[in-house]
Coordinates of C-alpha atoms in Angstrom, one line a residue:
M1 CA -19.8 -23.4 1.1
P2 CA -17.9 -21.6 -2.0
S3 CA -15.5 -23.5 -3.9
K4 CA -11.7 -22.1 -3.6
R5 CA -10.7 -19.6 -6.2
L6 CA -8.0 -20.2 -8.5
S7 CA -4.4 -18.4 -7.1
V8 CA -3.2 -17.0 -10.6
T9 CA -0.3 -14.6 -11.1
V10 CA 0.3 -12.3 -14.5
T11 CA 3.8 -11.2 -14.9
R12 CA 3.2 -7.8 -16.8
R13 CA 0.8 -5.4 -16.7
L14 CA -2.1 -6.0 -18.8
P15 CA -5.2 -3.6 -20.0
D16 CA -7.4 -2.5 -17.4
A17 CA -10.2 -4.4 -18.7
V18 CA -8.8 -7.8 -18.5
E19 CA -7.2 -7.3 -14.8
T20 CA -10.6 -6.2 -13.8
R21 CA -12.3 -9.2 -14.6
M22 CA -9.2 -11.0 -13.7
R23 CA -10.0 -10.1 -10.0
E24 CA -13.5 -11.0 -10.3
L25 CA -12.7 -14.5 -11.0
F26 CA -10.1 -15.3 -9.6
D27 CA -7.3 -14.7 -6.6
V28 CA -5.0 -13.3 -8.9
T29 CA -1.4 -11.5 -8.2
L30 CA -1.0 -8.8 -10.9
R31 CA 2.1 -7.2 -11.6
E32 CA 2.6 -3.7 -10.1
D33 CA 5.5 -2.7 -12.6
D34 CA 5.3 -3.0 -16.0
T35 CA 9.0 -5.1 -16.2
P36 CA 9.3 -8.6 -16.9
M37 CA 9.7 -10.8 -14.0
T38 CA 12.8 -12.5 -13.6
A39 CA 13.9 -15.8 -13.4
A40 CA 13.8 -16.0 -9.9
E41 CA 10.5 -13.9 -9.6
L42 CA 8.6 -16.4 -12.1
I43 CA 10.4 -19.8 -10.3
A44 CA 8.4 -18.3 -6.8
A45 CA 5.1 -17.6 -8.9
M46 CA 5.7 -21.2 -10.2
Q47 CA 6.0 -22.7 -7.2
T48 CA 2.7 -20.4 -5.0
S49 CA 0.3 -20.4 -7.9
D50 CA -2.2 -22.7 -9.8
V51 CA -2.0 -20.5 -12.8
L52 CA 0.7 -18.4 -14.5
V53 CA 0.1 -16.0 -17.1
P54 CA 3.4 -15.2 -18.8
T55 CA 3.9 -13.2 -22.3
V56 CA 6.7 -13.4 -24.8
T57 CA 9.3 -11.5 -22.4
D58 CA 9.1 -14.5 -20.2
E59 CA 11.9 -17.1 -20.8
I60 CA 10.1 -20.4 -19.3
N61 CA 12.9 -23.2 -20.1
A62 CA 13.8 -26.6 -18.6
K63 CA 15.2 -25.0 -15.7
V64 CA 12.8 -22.6 -14.5
L65 CA 9.7 -25.4 -14.9
G66 CA 12.2 -27.9 -13.2
Q67 CA 11.6 -25.4 -10.2
A68 CA 7.7 -25.5 -10.5
G69 CA 6.0 -26.0 -7.1
D70 CA 3.3 -29.1 -7.7
R71 CA 0.2 -26.6 -7.4
L72 CA 1.2 -25.0 -11.2
K73 CA -1.0 -26.9 -13.3
L74 CA -1.5 -24.2 -16.3
I75 CA 0.4 -21.7 -18.3
A76 CA -1.8 -19.6 -19.8
N77 CA -0.1 -17.4 -22.4
Y78 CA -0.8 -14.1 -23.0
G79 CA 0.4 -14.3 -26.9
A80 CA 0.1 -16.6 -29.8
G81 CA 3.4 -17.8 -30.0
V82 CA 5.1 -20.0 -27.4
D83 CA 8.5 -20.0 -28.4
N84 CA 9.1 -18.4 -24.6
V85 CA 7.9 -21.8 -23.2
D86 CA 9.5 -25.0 -23.2
V87 CA 5.9 -26.9 -23.9
Q88 CA 7.8 -30.5 -24.0
T89 CA 9.1 -30.3 -20.5
A90 CA 5.9 -28.5 -19.1
R91 CA 3.9 -31.3 -20.6
Q92 CA 6.3 -33.7 -19.1
R93 CA 5.8 -31.9 -15.8
G94 CA 1.9 -32.4 -16.1
I95 CA 1.6 -28.7 -16.7
L96 CA -1.0 -27.6 -19.7
V97 CA 0.2 -24.4 -22.1
S98 CA -2.7 -22.6 -23.9
N99 CA -2.2 -19.5 -26.1
T100 CA -4.1 -17.1 -27.8
P101 CA -4.7 -17.8 -31.7
G102 CA -6.3 -15.7 -34.4
V103 CA -6.7 -12.6 -32.2
V104 CA -4.0 -10.8 -33.4
T105 CA -4.0 -11.7 -37.5
E106 CA -5.9 -8.7 -38.5
D107 CA -3.5 -5.9 -36.7
T108 CA -0.2 -7.8 -37.6
A109 CA -1.3 -8.0 -41.4
D110 CA -2.1 -4.4 -41.3
M111 CA 1.6 -3.8 -39.6
T112 CA 2.9 -5.8 -42.2
M113 CA 1.6 -3.5 -44.7
A114 CA 2.5 -0.4 -42.8
L115 CA 6.4 -1.8 -43.2
I116 CA 6.1 -2.6 -46.5
L117 CA 4.7 0.8 -47.4
A118 CA 7.1 2.3 -45.2
V119 CA 10.0 1.1 -46.5
T120 CA 9.2 1.5 -50.5
R121 CA 7.7 4.9 -49.8
R122 CA 10.6 6.2 -47.5
I123 CA 7.7 7.0 -45.2
P124 CA 9.7 7.6 -41.9
E125 CA 12.4 9.9 -44.2
G126 CA 10.2 11.7 -45.0
L127 CA 9.4 12.7 -41.4
A128 CA 12.4 13.4 -40.5
L129 CA 13.1 16.1 -43.1
M130 CA 9.9 17.5 -42.0
Q131 CA 9.9 17.6 -38.4
S132 CA 14.3 19.4 -38.8
G133 CA 12.8 21.8 -41.0
D134 CA 15.0 21.2 -43.3
W135 CA 12.1 20.7 -46.4
D136 CA 12.4 23.5 -48.9
G137 CA 9.9 22.7 -50.9
W138 CA 8.6 19.7 -53.5
A139 CA 11.2 18.6 -56.6
P140 CA 10.5 16.1 -59.2
T141 CA 13.7 13.8 -57.9
A142 CA 13.0 14.4 -54.1
M143 CA 11.9 11.8 -51.8
I144 CA 11.6 8.9 -54.8
G145 CA 10.7 5.4 -53.5
G146 CA 8.9 2.5 -55.3
R147 CA 5.8 1.2 -56.4
I148 CA 3.6 -1.8 -54.5
A149 CA 1.5 -2.2 -57.8
G150 CA 2.3 -5.0 -59.6
R151 CA 5.6 -6.0 -57.6
R152 CA 5.9 -9.5 -56.5
L153 CA 5.4 -10.4 -53.0
G154 CA 6.7 -13.7 -51.5
I155 CA 5.0 -14.8 -48.0
L156 CA 7.2 -16.8 -45.9
G157 CA 3.9 -18.5 -43.8
M158 CA 1.1 -18.6 -45.2
G159 CA -1.2 -19.2 -41.9
R160 CA -3.9 -16.9 -40.5
I161 CA -1.4 -14.2 -40.5
G162 CA -0.2 -14.5 -44.2
Q163 CA -3.1 -15.1 -45.7
A164 CA -4.5 -11.4 -44.4
V165 CA -1.7 -10.0 -45.8
A166 CA -1.9 -12.1 -49.1
K167 CA -5.7 -10.0 -48.9
R168 CA -4.6 -7.0 -48.3
A169 CA -1.5 -7.0 -50.6
R170 CA -4.0 -8.5 -53.3
A171 CA -6.2 -4.8 -52.9
F172 CA -2.8 -2.6 -53.5
G173 CA -2.2 -5.2 -57.0
M174 CA 0.7 -6.5 -55.8
Q175 CA 1.1 -10.2 -56.6
I176 CA 0.9 -13.1 -54.4
H177 CA 3.4 -16.1 -54.2
Y178 CA 4.0 -18.1 -51.1
N179 CA 6.1 -21.4 -49.3
N180 CA 4.7 -22.7 -46.6
R181 CA 5.4 -26.4 -45.1
R182 CA 1.9 -27.1 -45.8
R183 CA 0.3 -26.1 -49.7
L184 CA -3.2 -24.8 -49.4
R185 CA -6.2 -26.2 -50.5
P186 CA -6.8 -25.4 -54.0
E187 CA -9.6 -23.4 -53.3
V188 CA -7.7 -21.1 -51.0
E189 CA -5.3 -20.5 -54.1
D190 CA -7.8 -19.4 -55.8
D191 CA -9.4 -17.3 -53.7
L192 CA -6.2 -15.7 -52.8
D193 CA -4.7 -15.7 -56.2
A194 CA -2.2 -17.0 -54.8
T195 CA 0.9 -19.1 -56.5
W196 CA 2.4 -21.9 -54.3
W197 CA 6.3 -22.1 -54.0
D198 CA 7.8 -25.5 -53.3
S199 CA 11.6 -24.3 -53.3
L200 CA 11.7 -21.3 -50.6
D201 CA 15.5 -20.7 -52.5
Q202 CA 14.0 -20.1 -56.0
M203 CA 11.0 -17.9 -54.6
V204 CA 13.4 -15.6 -52.5
A205 CA 15.4 -15.2 -55.5
R206 CA 12.7 -13.9 -57.8
M207 CA 10.4 -11.7 -55.2
D208 CA 10.2 -7.9 -54.7
I209 CA 9.5 -8.0 -51.5
I210 CA 9.6 -10.8 -48.7
S211 CA 7.0 -10.9 -45.9
I212 CA 8.5 -13.3 -42.7
N213 CA 5.3 -14.8 -41.1
C214 CA 5.9 -18.3 -40.0
P215 CA 6.4 -19.0 -36.6
H216 CA 9.4 -19.3 -34.2
T217 CA 10.4 -23.1 -34.3
P218 CA 14.0 -25.2 -34.5
A219 CA 13.2 -26.0 -38.4
T220 CA 12.6 -22.0 -39.0
F221 CA 15.5 -20.5 -36.9
H222 CA 18.0 -18.3 -39.5
L223 CA 15.6 -19.5 -42.0
M224 CA 16.6 -16.3 -43.6
N225 CA 20.6 -17.1 -43.1
A226 CA 23.6 -15.5 -45.3
R227 CA 23.0 -17.8 -47.9
R228 CA 19.2 -16.9 -48.4
L229 CA 19.2 -13.3 -48.2
K230 CA 22.0 -12.9 -51.2
L231 CA 19.7 -15.2 -53.3
M232 CA 17.6 -12.0 -53.0
K233 CA 17.6 -9.1 -55.5
P234 CA 19.8 -6.2 -54.7
D235 CA 16.6 -4.1 -55.2
A236 CA 14.5 -6.2 -53.2
V237 CA 12.9 -5.5 -49.7
I238 CA 12.4 -7.6 -46.4
V239 CA 10.0 -7.3 -43.5
N240 CA 9.3 -9.0 -40.2
T241 CA 6.4 -9.3 -37.8
A242 CA 6.5 -12.1 -37.2
R243 CA 9.7 -13.7 -34.7
G244 CA 13.2 -11.7 -34.8
E245 CA 15.3 -15.5 -34.9
V246 CA 13.8 -16.1 -38.6
I247 CA 16.2 -14.2 -39.9
D248 CA 20.3 -14.3 -39.1
E249 CA 20.1 -10.4 -38.1
N250 CA 24.0 -10.0 -38.2
A251 CA 24.1 -11.2 -42.3
L252 CA 20.9 -8.6 -42.6
T253 CA 23.1 -5.8 -41.3
R254 CA 26.0 -6.5 -43.6
M255 CA 23.5 -6.7 -46.5
L256 CA 21.8 -3.9 -45.9
R257 CA 24.8 -1.8 -45.4
A258 CA 26.7 -3.3 -48.5
G259 CA 23.7 -2.3 -50.5
D260 CA 22.9 -5.9 -51.6
I261 CA 19.6 -5.7 -50.0
A262 CA 17.3 -2.4 -50.9
G263 CA 15.3 -2.2 -47.6
A264 CA 14.2 -4.1 -44.9
G265 CA 11.1 -3.2 -42.3
L266 CA 11.4 -4.8 -39.1
D267 CA 9.1 -5.5 -36.0
V268 CA 10.8 -8.2 -34.1
Y269 CA 14.6 -9.0 -33.7
E270 CA 16.8 -11.8 -32.9
N271 CA 18.2 -10.7 -29.8
G272 CA 15.0 -8.8 -28.0
T273 CA 15.8 -5.2 -26.9
D274 CA 19.6 -5.9 -28.0
V275 CA 19.0 -4.6 -31.6
N276 CA 22.9 -4.5 -33.9
P277 CA 23.7 -1.0 -33.1
R278 CA 24.4 -1.0 -36.8
L279 CA 20.9 -1.7 -38.3
R280 CA 19.7 1.6 -36.1
E281 CA 22.4 3.6 -38.5
L282 CA 20.8 2.7 -41.8
K283 CA 18.5 4.5 -43.4
N284 CA 17.1 1.9 -45.8
V285 CA 15.7 0.4 -42.6
V286 CA 12.6 0.8 -40.4
L287 CA 12.8 -0.2 -37.1
L288 CA 9.3 -0.9 -34.7
P289 CA 9.5 -1.9 -30.9
H290 CA 7.5 -5.3 -31.6
M291 CA 4.2 -3.3 -31.8
G292 CA 2.1 -5.7 -34.5
S293 CA -0.2 -6.8 -31.9
A294 CA -0.4 -3.4 -30.3
T295 CA -4.6 -2.0 -30.6
L296 CA -6.2 -1.6 -27.9
E297 CA -9.0 -3.6 -29.0
G298 CA -6.1 -6.8 -30.1
R299 CA -4.8 -7.0 -26.5
V300 CA -7.7 -6.6 -25.0
E301 CA -9.5 -9.9 -26.9
M302 CA -6.1 -11.4 -26.3
G303 CA -6.6 -11.5 -22.3
E304 CA -10.6 -12.7 -23.0
K305 CA -9.1 -15.7 -24.9
V306 CA -6.4 -15.9 -21.4
L307 CA -9.4 -15.5 -19.2
L308 CA -11.8 -17.8 -21.2
N309 CA -8.6 -20.2 -21.4
I310 CA -8.1 -20.2 -17.2
K311 CA -12.0 -20.5 -16.8
T312 CA -12.6 -23.5 -18.7
F313 CA -9.9 -24.9 -16.9
D314 CA -11.2 -24.2 -13.5
D315 CA -14.4 -25.8 -14.7
G316 CA -12.8 -29.6 -15.6
H317 CA -12.6 -28.9 -19.0
R318 CA -9.9 -28.9 -21.6
P319 CA -8.7 -25.1 -22.1
P320 CA -9.8 -24.5 -25.7
D321 CA -6.6 -23.4 -26.7
L322 CA -4.4 -25.8 -25.6
V323 CA -0.8 -26.5 -26.7
V324 CA 0.5 -29.7 -27.3
P325 CA 4.2 -30.5 -28.9
A326 CA 2.7 -32.0 -32.1
M327 CA 1.7 -28.3 -32.8
L328 CA 5.3 -26.7 -33.1

């Protein structure tokens, strides 16, 4: 007699290839409309499922976890970041949490460079000019931007994505600097031609471009706060493809409006879709809708990681991408 299949609930629409494989392997409940689940819907799913597959849009806090059923044994997060899940509370309740690390590295690094170029070379402004029909020809002083070759790039967070950004930026002729909670091994520093800064304040004050590539944790919340943003040079640029909570968005908006910082490129925001309306009005800002990992290849690979974590768990083994509180 065949063993009973795991009951799996997926909270958002996933690529067709991933959903098809889910149906083949598990007793899966898929999301019909591509909207985030409410807290009540999450709780209901967690009371009737063996495995929950959430995304960054699902807030699985202690209150929600407190109402999960005894049946729930694995939260297989569709994404590398797990700041949407209270991992400590899940662990206390005997619920494993897994993620999908490494999959979005190249795509996010590409988007980081795209934002650097978009801000410094004023690409969205040029697009708007062409689409408006107001362009009346080339001029020596029109649409003047800034060259990135030779400029100092300060990377905040030198993990997989930070190092991938460094490799790309080095190919553009940029000088690579970084701050990280742990210094890289000498051979890695040499390979990246990267300069370590023990003091984040000192690095921020000397960089032409700051790239945020660290995760959101209690220690990194508002790491770029008003005081630290004021250390930036007035002609400097900041880009963020990591987590919005790392930057004090209101302070950044004030400084951009005042001209104290030259520009910003943001793919993530402190309050999700509730973006400061004054930030949206600025011409020296490039805003994207959290699309840093949005390639078909990347999203399918994320799904494959989720499937592997669930299948390994179902086979009685530890999921390969198990998250533990000590990692955070």
